[in-house]
Coordinates of C-alpha atoms and ligand atoms in Angstrom, one line a residue:
M791 CA -22.5 128.7 -122.5
D792 CA -23.6 125.4 -123.9
K793 CA -26.0 123.2 -121.9
L794 CA -26.7 119.4 -121.9
I795 CA -30.3 118.2 -121.5
I796 CA -30.8 114.6 -120.4
Q797 CA -34.0 112.5 -120.2
G798 CA -33.1 110.0 -117.5
N799 CA -34.1 106.6 -116.3
I800 CA -33.0 104.7 -119.4
P801 CA -30.6 101.7 -118.9
L802 CA -27.4 102.2 -121.1
T803 CA -26.7 99.3 -123.4
G804 CA -24.3 98.8 -126.3
E805 CA -20.7 99.3 -127.2
I806 CA -18.4 102.3 -127.5
K807 CA -14.7 103.0 -128.0
I808 CA -12.5 104.6 -125.3
S809 CA -10.4 107.6 -126.4
G810 CA -6.8 108.3 -125.6
A811 CA -6.0 109.5 -122.0
K812 CA -6.1 113.3 -121.5
N813 CA -3.7 113.1 -118.6
A814 CA -1.2 111.2 -120.7
A815 CA -1.6 113.3 -123.9
L816 CA -0.9 116.5 -122.1
P817 CA 2.5 115.7 -120.7
I818 CA 3.5 113.8 -123.9
L819 CA 2.6 116.9 -125.9
A820 CA 4.6 119.1 -123.5
A821 CA 7.5 116.7 -123.9
S822 CA 7.6 117.5 -127.6
L823 CA 9.6 120.6 -126.6
L824 CA 12.5 118.2 -125.8
I825 CA 12.8 116.8 -129.3
P826 CA 14.5 118.8 -132.2
E827 CA 12.9 116.6 -134.9
P828 CA 9.3 115.9 -136.0
I829 CA 7.3 113.3 -134.0
Q830 CA 4.0 111.6 -134.6
I831 CA 1.6 111.1 -131.7
S832 CA -1.6 109.0 -132.3
N833 CA -4.7 108.3 -130.3
V834 CA -4.8 111.9 -129.0
P835 CA -8.2 112.7 -127.6
Q836 CA -9.9 115.7 -129.3
L837 CA -10.5 117.8 -126.1
Q838 CA -10.4 121.5 -125.1
D839 CA -7.4 120.8 -122.9
V840 CA -5.5 119.3 -125.8
A841 CA -6.4 122.3 -128.0
T842 CA -5.1 124.6 -125.1
I843 CA -1.7 123.0 -124.8
M844 CA -1.4 122.9 -128.6
S845 CA -1.9 126.6 -128.8
L846 CA 0.6 127.2 -126.0
L847 CA 3.2 125.1 -127.8
G848 CA 2.3 126.8 -131.1
Q849 CA 3.1 130.2 -129.5
M850 CA 6.5 128.8 -128.5
G851 CA 7.3 127.9 -132.1
V852 CA 6.4 124.2 -132.1
R853 CA 4.9 123.5 -135.5
M854 CA 1.9 121.1 -135.1
S855 CA -0.7 119.6 -137.4
L856 CA -3.8 117.5 -136.3
D857 CA -5.5 115.2 -138.8
D858 CA -9.1 114.2 -138.4
K859 CA -8.2 110.9 -136.9
S860 CA -6.6 112.3 -133.7
N861 CA -3.0 112.0 -134.9
I862 CA -0.7 115.0 -134.2
E863 CA 2.6 115.7 -135.9
A864 CA 4.7 118.1 -133.8
D865 CA 8.1 119.6 -134.8
A866 CA 10.0 121.5 -132.0
S867 CA 13.1 122.0 -134.2
N868 CA 12.7 125.7 -134.0
V869 CA 11.4 126.8 -130.6
T870 CA 11.4 130.6 -130.4
S871 CA 9.9 131.4 -127.0
F872 CA 10.1 130.0 -123.5
F873 CA 7.1 132.0 -122.3
A874 CA 3.8 130.5 -121.0
P875 CA 1.5 133.4 -120.3
Y876 CA -1.0 133.6 -117.5
E877 CA -3.9 134.0 -119.9
L878 CA -3.3 130.4 -121.1
V879 CA -2.0 128.8 -118.0
R880 CA -5.0 129.9 -115.9
T881 CA -7.3 128.1 -118.3
M882 CA -5.4 124.8 -117.8
R883 CA -3.0 124.2 -114.9
A884 CA -1.3 121.4 -116.7
S885 CA 0.4 124.0 -118.9
V886 CA 3.0 124.1 -116.1
L887 CA 4.3 120.8 -117.7
V888 CA 6.3 122.9 -120.2
L889 CA 8.6 124.0 -117.3
G890 CA 10.6 120.8 -117.2
P891 CA 11.2 120.3 -121.0
L892 CA 12.1 124.0 -121.4
L893 CA 14.7 123.9 -118.6
G894 CA 16.0 120.5 -119.7
R895 CA 16.6 121.4 -123.3
F896 CA 17.0 125.3 -123.3
G897 CA 18.0 126.1 -119.7
E898 CA 15.3 128.8 -119.6
A899 CA 11.6 129.1 -118.9
N900 CA 9.2 131.9 -117.9
V901 CA 5.9 130.1 -116.9
S902 CA 2.9 131.6 -115.1
L903 CA 2.1 130.1 -111.8
P904 CA -1.0 127.9 -112.4
G905 CA -2.9 129.2 -109.4
G906 CA -5.6 127.2 -107.7
C907 CA -8.8 125.9 -109.2
A908 CA -12.2 124.8 -108.0
I909 CA -10.9 121.6 -106.3
G910 CA -8.1 123.1 -104.3
T911 CA -5.0 125.4 -104.1
R912 CA -2.9 123.0 -106.0
P913 CA 0.6 124.4 -105.3
V914 CA 3.6 123.5 -107.5
D915 CA 6.3 123.7 -104.7
Q916 CA 7.4 120.1 -105.5
H917 CA 7.9 120.9 -109.2
L918 CA 10.1 123.9 -108.2
K919 CA 12.0 121.8 -105.5
G920 CA 12.9 119.3 -108.2
M921 CA 14.1 121.9 -110.7
R922 CA 16.3 123.6 -108.1
A923 CA 17.7 120.2 -107.2
L924 CA 18.7 119.7 -110.8
G925 CA 20.6 123.0 -110.7
A926 CA 18.1 125.5 -112.0
D927 CA 17.8 129.0 -110.4
I928 CA 14.1 129.6 -109.8
E929 CA 12.6 133.0 -108.9
V930 CA 8.9 133.4 -108.4
E931 CA 7.8 136.9 -109.0
N932 CA 4.7 138.8 -110.2
G933 CA 2.9 135.5 -110.6
Y934 CA 5.5 133.9 -112.8
I935 CA 8.1 131.1 -112.4
K936 CA 11.3 132.6 -113.8
A937 CA 13.7 129.7 -114.3
K938 CA 17.3 129.7 -115.6
A939 CA 20.0 127.1 -115.7
K940 CA 23.5 128.6 -116.3
K941 CA 24.8 125.2 -117.5
R942 CA 23.3 121.8 -118.3
L943 CA 21.1 120.4 -115.6
E944 CA 22.9 117.8 -113.4
G945 CA 21.3 114.6 -112.3
T946 CA 20.7 114.0 -108.5
T947 CA 18.4 112.2 -106.1
I948 CA 15.1 113.9 -105.4
V949 CA 12.7 112.6 -102.7
M950 CA 9.2 114.0 -103.2
D951 CA 7.6 115.3 -100.0
I952 CA 4.2 114.5 -101.5
V953 CA 3.1 112.2 -104.3
T954 CA 2.4 114.4 -107.3
V955 CA 1.6 113.3 -110.8
T956 CA 2.6 116.3 -112.8
G957 CA 5.4 117.1 -110.3
T958 CA 6.9 113.7 -111.1
E959 CA 6.3 114.2 -114.8
N960 CA 7.9 117.7 -114.9
I961 CA 11.0 116.5 -113.1
M962 CA 11.3 113.4 -115.3
M963 CA 11.2 115.6 -118.4
A964 CA 13.8 118.0 -117.0
A965 CA 16.1 115.1 -116.2
V966 CA 16.1 113.2 -119.5
L967 CA 18.7 115.6 -121.0
A968 CA 20.6 116.3 -117.7
K969 CA 24.2 115.3 -117.1
G970 CA 24.3 112.0 -115.2
Q971 CA 21.7 110.1 -113.3
T972 CA 18.5 111.3 -111.6
I973 CA 16.6 109.2 -109.1
I974 CA 13.0 110.3 -108.1
Q975 CA 11.9 108.7 -104.9
N976 CA 8.3 108.7 -103.7
A977 CA 7.3 109.2 -107.3
A978 CA 3.7 109.1 -108.6
R979 CA 2.9 105.6 -110.0
E980 CA -0.1 106.6 -112.3
P981 CA -0.2 104.8 -115.7
E982 CA 0.0 108.2 -117.3
V983 CA 3.5 108.7 -115.7
E984 CA 4.5 105.4 -117.2
D985 CA 3.1 106.3 -120.6
L986 CA 5.1 109.5 -120.6
A987 CA 8.3 107.5 -119.8
N988 CA 7.5 104.9 -122.5
F989 CA 7.1 107.8 -125.0
L990 CA 10.4 109.4 -124.0
N991 CA 12.2 106.0 -124.1
A992 CA 10.8 105.5 -127.6
L993 CA 12.7 108.6 -128.6
G994 CA 16.0 107.7 -127.0
A995 CA 15.6 108.5 -123.3
K996 CA 16.9 106.2 -120.7
I997 CA 14.2 105.9 -118.0
S998 CA 13.5 102.9 -115.8
G999 CA 11.1 102.2 -112.9
A1000 CA 8.2 104.4 -114.2
G1001 CA 5.0 103.1 -112.7
T1002 CA 6.8 102.4 -109.4
A1003 CA 7.7 104.8 -106.6
T1004 CA 11.4 105.0 -107.7
I1005 CA 12.2 106.3 -111.2
I1006 CA 15.7 106.3 -112.5
I1007 CA 16.6 108.6 -115.4
D1008 CA 20.1 108.4 -117.1
G1009 CA 20.6 111.7 -119.0
V1010 CA 21.3 111.5 -122.7
E1011 CA 22.7 114.1 -125.1
K1012 CA 19.6 114.4 -127.3
L1013 CA 16.3 112.8 -128.2
T1014 CA 15.3 111.8 -131.8
G1015 CA 12.1 111.9 -133.7
G1016 CA 9.6 108.9 -133.7
T1017 CA 6.0 107.8 -133.3
Y1018 CA 3.9 106.9 -130.2
S1019 CA 0.3 106.1 -129.4
V1020 CA -1.3 107.4 -126.2
L1021 CA -2.7 104.9 -123.8
P1022 CA -6.5 104.7 -123.3
D1023 CA -8.2 107.0 -120.8
R1024 CA -8.8 105.0 -117.5
I1025 CA -11.0 107.7 -116.1
E1026 CA -13.2 108.0 -119.2
T1027 CA -13.4 104.2 -119.0
G1028 CA -14.5 104.3 -115.3
T1029 CA -17.0 107.0 -116.0
Y1030 CA -18.8 105.1 -118.7
L1031 CA -18.8 101.9 -116.6
T1032 CA -20.3 103.8 -113.7
A1033 CA -22.9 105.3 -116.1
A1034 CA -24.0 101.7 -117.0
A1035 CA -24.0 100.8 -113.3
I1036 CA -26.2 103.7 -112.2
T1037 CA -28.7 103.0 -115.0
R1038 CA -28.7 99.2 -114.4
G1039 CA -27.5 98.7 -117.9
K1040 CA -25.1 96.5 -119.9
I1041 CA -22.2 97.9 -121.9
K1042 CA -18.9 96.9 -123.5
L1043 CA -16.0 99.3 -123.8
K1044 CA -13.4 98.7 -126.6
N1045 CA -9.8 100.1 -126.6
A1046 CA -9.8 99.9 -122.8
R1047 CA -6.9 98.8 -120.6
P1048 CA -8.5 96.9 -117.6
E1049 CA -5.2 96.7 -115.7
T1050 CA -5.1 100.5 -115.3
L1051 CA -8.2 100.8 -113.3
E1052 CA -8.3 97.6 -111.1
S1053 CA -9.4 99.6 -108.0
V1054 CA -12.4 101.0 -109.9
L1055 CA -13.4 97.6 -111.3
L1056 CA -13.3 96.0 -107.8
K1057 CA -15.5 98.8 -106.3
L1058 CA -18.0 98.3 -109.2
Q1059 CA -18.1 94.6 -108.5
E1060 CA -18.7 95.4 -104.8
A1061 CA -21.7 97.5 -106.0
G1062 CA -23.1 94.4 -107.7
A1063 CA -21.8 94.8 -111.2
F1064 CA -20.8 91.7 -113.3
I1065 CA -17.6 92.6 -115.0
D1066 CA -15.7 90.7 -117.7
T1067 CA -12.4 91.8 -119.3
G1068 CA -10.1 91.1 -122.2
S1069 CA -6.7 92.6 -123.1
D1070 CA -8.3 95.6 -124.7
W1071 CA -12.0 95.6 -123.6
I1072 CA -14.2 95.6 -120.5
S1073 CA -17.9 94.7 -120.2
L1074 CA -20.2 95.5 -117.3
D1075 CA -23.7 94.0 -116.7
M1076 CA -25.9 95.0 -113.8
K1077 CA -28.5 92.3 -114.8
G1078 CA -31.1 94.9 -114.1
N1079 CA -30.3 95.1 -110.4
R1080 CA -30.1 98.2 -108.2
P1081 CA -26.5 98.9 -107.3
R1082 CA -25.3 98.4 -103.6
A1083 CA -23.7 101.4 -101.8
I1084 CA -19.9 101.4 -101.7
T1085 CA -17.4 102.9 -99.2
L1086 CA -14.0 104.1 -100.4
S1087 CA -11.1 106.5 -99.8
T1088 CA -9.3 108.1 -102.6
A1089 CA -5.5 108.0 -102.7
P1090 CA -2.6 108.0 -105.3
Y1091 CA -2.4 105.1 -107.7
P1092 CA -2.9 102.2 -107.5
A1093 CA -5.5 103.1 -104.8
F1094 CA -8.9 104.4 -105.8
P1095 CA -8.5 107.5 -108.1
T1096 CA -9.7 110.9 -106.9
D1097 CA -10.8 111.5 -110.5
M1098 CA -13.5 108.8 -110.1
Q1099 CA -14.7 110.0 -106.7
A1100 CA -17.5 112.2 -107.9
Q1101 CA -18.8 109.5 -110.3
M1102 CA -19.0 106.9 -107.5
M1103 CA -20.8 109.5 -105.3
A1104 CA -23.5 109.7 -108.0
L1105 CA -23.8 105.9 -107.9
N1106 CA -24.2 105.9 -104.2
T1107 CA -27.2 108.4 -104.4
I1108 CA -29.4 105.7 -105.8
A1109 CA -27.7 102.6 -104.4
E1110 CA -29.1 100.3 -101.7
G1111 CA -27.7 101.1 -98.3
T1112 CA -25.3 103.8 -97.0
G1113 CA -21.8 104.4 -98.5
I1114 CA -19.0 106.6 -97.1
I1115 CA -16.6 108.3 -99.5
T1116 CA -13.5 110.0 -98.2
E1117 CA -11.4 112.4 -100.4
T1118 CA -7.8 112.5 -99.3
V1119 CA -6.1 114.0 -102.3
F1120 CA -7.8 117.4 -102.8
E1121 CA -9.2 119.7 -100.2
N1122 CA -12.4 120.8 -102.0
R1123 CA -13.6 118.1 -104.3
F1124 CA -17.2 117.8 -103.2
M1125 CA -18.6 120.6 -105.4
H1126 CA -21.0 118.0 -107.0
V1127 CA -22.7 117.3 -103.7
Q1128 CA -24.8 120.5 -103.6
E1129 CA -26.1 119.8 -107.1
L1130 CA -26.8 116.1 -106.3
L1131 CA -28.8 117.3 -103.2
R1132 CA -30.9 119.4 -105.5
M1133 CA -31.8 116.2 -107.4
G1134 CA -33.0 114.6 -104.1
A1135 CA -29.9 112.9 -102.9
N1136 CA -29.4 112.1 -99.2
I1137 CA -25.8 113.1 -98.6
S1138 CA -24.2 114.7 -95.5
L1139 CA -20.6 116.1 -95.4
K1140 CA -18.3 115.8 -92.5
G1141 CA -14.9 117.4 -93.5
N1142 CA -13.5 115.4 -96.3
T1143 CA -16.0 112.6 -95.8
A1144 CA -19.4 112.2 -97.5
I1145 CA -22.0 109.9 -96.1
C1146 CA -24.7 109.0 -98.6
T1147 CA -27.8 106.9 -98.0
G1148 CA -29.3 105.7 -101.3
I1149 CA -32.8 106.6 -102.4
E1150 CA -35.0 104.8 -105.0
A1151 CA -34.7 107.5 -107.7
L1152 CA -33.3 111.0 -108.2
Q1153 CA -35.5 113.7 -109.7
G1154 CA -34.3 115.5 -112.8
A1155 CA -33.4 119.2 -112.2
P1156 CA -31.6 122.2 -113.6
T1157 CA -27.9 121.9 -112.4
M1158 CA -24.6 123.6 -113.0
A1159 CA -21.1 122.1 -113.6
T1160 CA -18.2 123.4 -111.5
D1161 CA -15.2 121.3 -112.5
L1162 CA -14.5 118.4 -114.9
R1163 CA -15.3 115.4 -112.8
A1164 CA -18.1 117.0 -110.8
S1165 CA -19.8 117.6 -114.2
A1166 CA -19.4 113.9 -115.1
S1167 CA -21.1 113.1 -111.8
L1168 CA -24.1 115.3 -112.8
V1169 CA -24.3 113.6 -116.2
L1170 CA -24.4 110.2 -114.5
A1171 CA -27.1 111.5 -112.0
G1172 CA -29.1 112.9 -114.9
L1173 CA -28.9 109.6 -116.8
A1174 CA -30.4 107.8 -113.8
A1175 CA -32.9 110.5 -112.7
V1176 CA -36.6 110.4 -113.4
G1177 CA -37.4 113.3 -115.7
S1178 CA -35.3 115.9 -117.4
T1179 CA -31.9 117.2 -116.1
T1180 CA -30.1 120.3 -117.5
I1181 CA -26.4 120.8 -116.9
D1182 CA -25.1 124.3 -117.5
R1183 CA -21.5 125.4 -118.0
I1184 CA -20.6 122.2 -119.8
Y1185 CA -17.3 123.7 -121.1
H1186 CA -16.0 121.9 -118.0
I1187 CA -17.0 118.5 -119.5
D1188 CA -15.6 119.3 -122.9
R1189 CA -12.1 119.7 -121.3
G1190 CA -12.0 116.0 -120.5
Y1191 CA -14.6 113.9 -122.3
E1192 CA -14.4 113.5 -126.1
C1193 CA -17.8 113.6 -127.9
I1194 CA -19.7 112.7 -124.6
E1195 CA -23.2 113.2 -126.0
E1196 CA -22.4 111.1 -129.1
K1197 CA -20.9 108.3 -127.1
L1198 CA -23.9 108.3 -124.6
T1199 CA -26.4 108.4 -127.5
Q1200 CA -24.6 105.4 -129.0
L1201 CA -25.4 103.7 -125.6
G1202 CA -29.1 104.6 -125.8
A1203 CA -29.2 107.7 -123.7
R1204 CA -31.5 110.6 -124.5
I1205 CA -29.1 113.5 -124.3
H1206 CA -28.5 116.6 -126.5
R1207 CA -26.5 119.8 -126.4
V1208 CA -28.2 123.2 -126.4
P1209 CA -25.8 125.9 -127.6
N1210 CA -26.3 129.1 -125.6
Ligands
EPZ1729 C1 -3.0 115.3 -111.9 O1 -3.1 116.6 -111.4 C2 -4.2 115.1 -112.8 N1 -4.0 116.1 -113.9 C3 -5.5 115.4 -112.1 O2 -6.5 115.2 -113.0 C4 -5.6 114.3 -110.9 O3 -6.7 114.6 -110.2 C5 -4.3 114.5 -110.0 O4 -3.1 114.3 -110.8 C6 -4.3 113.4 -108.9 O5 -4.4 112.1 -109.5 C7 -3.2 115.8 -114.9 O6 -2.5 114.8 -114.9 C8 -3.1 116.8 -116.0 P1 -1.0 116.2 -108.0 P2 -1.8 117.2 -110.5 O7 0.1 117.1 -108.2 O8 -0.6 116.6 -111.0 C9 -0.6 118.4 -103.9 C10 -8.6 115.6 -114.0 O9 -9.7 115.6 -113.5 N2 0.6 119.1 -104.5 O10 -0.8 114.7 -108.1 O11 -2.0 118.6 -110.5 C11 -1.9 118.9 -104.6 O12 -2.3 120.1 -104.1 C12 -7.4 116.2 -113.2 O13 -8.3 115.0 -115.1 C13 1.4 119.9 -103.7 O14 1.1 120.1 -102.5 O15 -2.2 116.6 -109.1 C14 -2.8 117.7 -104.3 O16 -3.3 117.9 -103.0 C15 -7.9 117.0 -112.0 N3 2.6 120.4 -104.2 C16 -1.8 116.5 -104.3 O17 -0.5 117.0 -104.2 C17 2.9 120.2 -105.5 O18 4.0 120.7 -105.9 C18 -1.9 115.7 -105.6 O19 -1.8 116.6 -106.7 C19 2.1 119.4 -106.3 C20 1.0 118.8 -105.8

């Protein structure tokens, strides 16, 4: 397994471009199953997770081509299989996003249950509740979701018991070709949900309210081909801003969307960062100062995103003062803490709360990645630490960060990948 080696304690400076959002590209690619004509999707990040869903869709008969500028052409005019095997789904839970489009267009799907992952059990009961409400028969047996709709799905009102991003997206995709109107209440409001709705509307769907807690979908007969550009990745943006904050640097991010990560920008300002923004860029300057510790609780959008929790924990390890971070979305999302402790951090855990008192400097150490955002947290810690940090099992990072060592090198970091 590849490793990253980082020589830390160098302030990041310079400019980089933000890539397209992984968590928008994945549902948008899954939604290609709904369209019986070629579509062009641009600004798709070149990530392992994108490759995974492309190979799943390819197995189903979707013809796809990727040029070298992150543009994908997909043609689902001849889908031959409705099967998503365990071998693929277990490597990427978001594969469950093919369930809604398959049921919506073909009335049939046989999709492996995603199972849990390092950060939690991550059930899909809300996805299945929505599909049943739309009229599908759902059996769960031998680890597979066997779904069938004897006739066209019928719109209805669905009240989500819990705010779920991919649950909202799956139900939205199932509803776009249903008969009549579907109302999703207590819907997820993440920008990626809105981006999926904008994509579907560009191809003839009738969705309103995406980005709010109530989404209304008026079913249409069919969708048509078209083109769409994926929105910038707000979590990649927040990760690089935090990398600049933890190293007391000064950077500018282009192709960013400041309005999609307000809660993160406000917390970084609380930590002492000077932030400036434009319509498609964000700059952060620490003016050489040590960050101040921040206290936060993660929660669904627009509150502080759980996908930025580990990164802010790394910031707290070298900040001035004590910061308290509470994780309310997932039940086991502190896997990075053990590794940060090995670098000298002063963190104590009490249930879903981490209390961290900042120290002057972390020490570089050999570490191991466990999940995508925990890995990002270790990269940030390594960038700040005195000495050399090795991060093993970085396939976790490659799932969600496009060209991470190239982008960090552009910002002056001393980082390189060692193939194992
Ligand atoms: C999406 O996962 C993201 N992934 C996650 O990003 C992100 O952390 C998460 O939303 C929360 O923002 C993609 O968009 C591909 P949820 P998702 O359903 O949709 C519970 C990353 O790092 N729940 O919103 O799977 C669930 O257990 C990844 O990029 C149910 O109980 O998350 C969790 O506690 C990690 N039943 C909470 O809801 C359900 O049917 C929120 O999960 C569905 C979810």
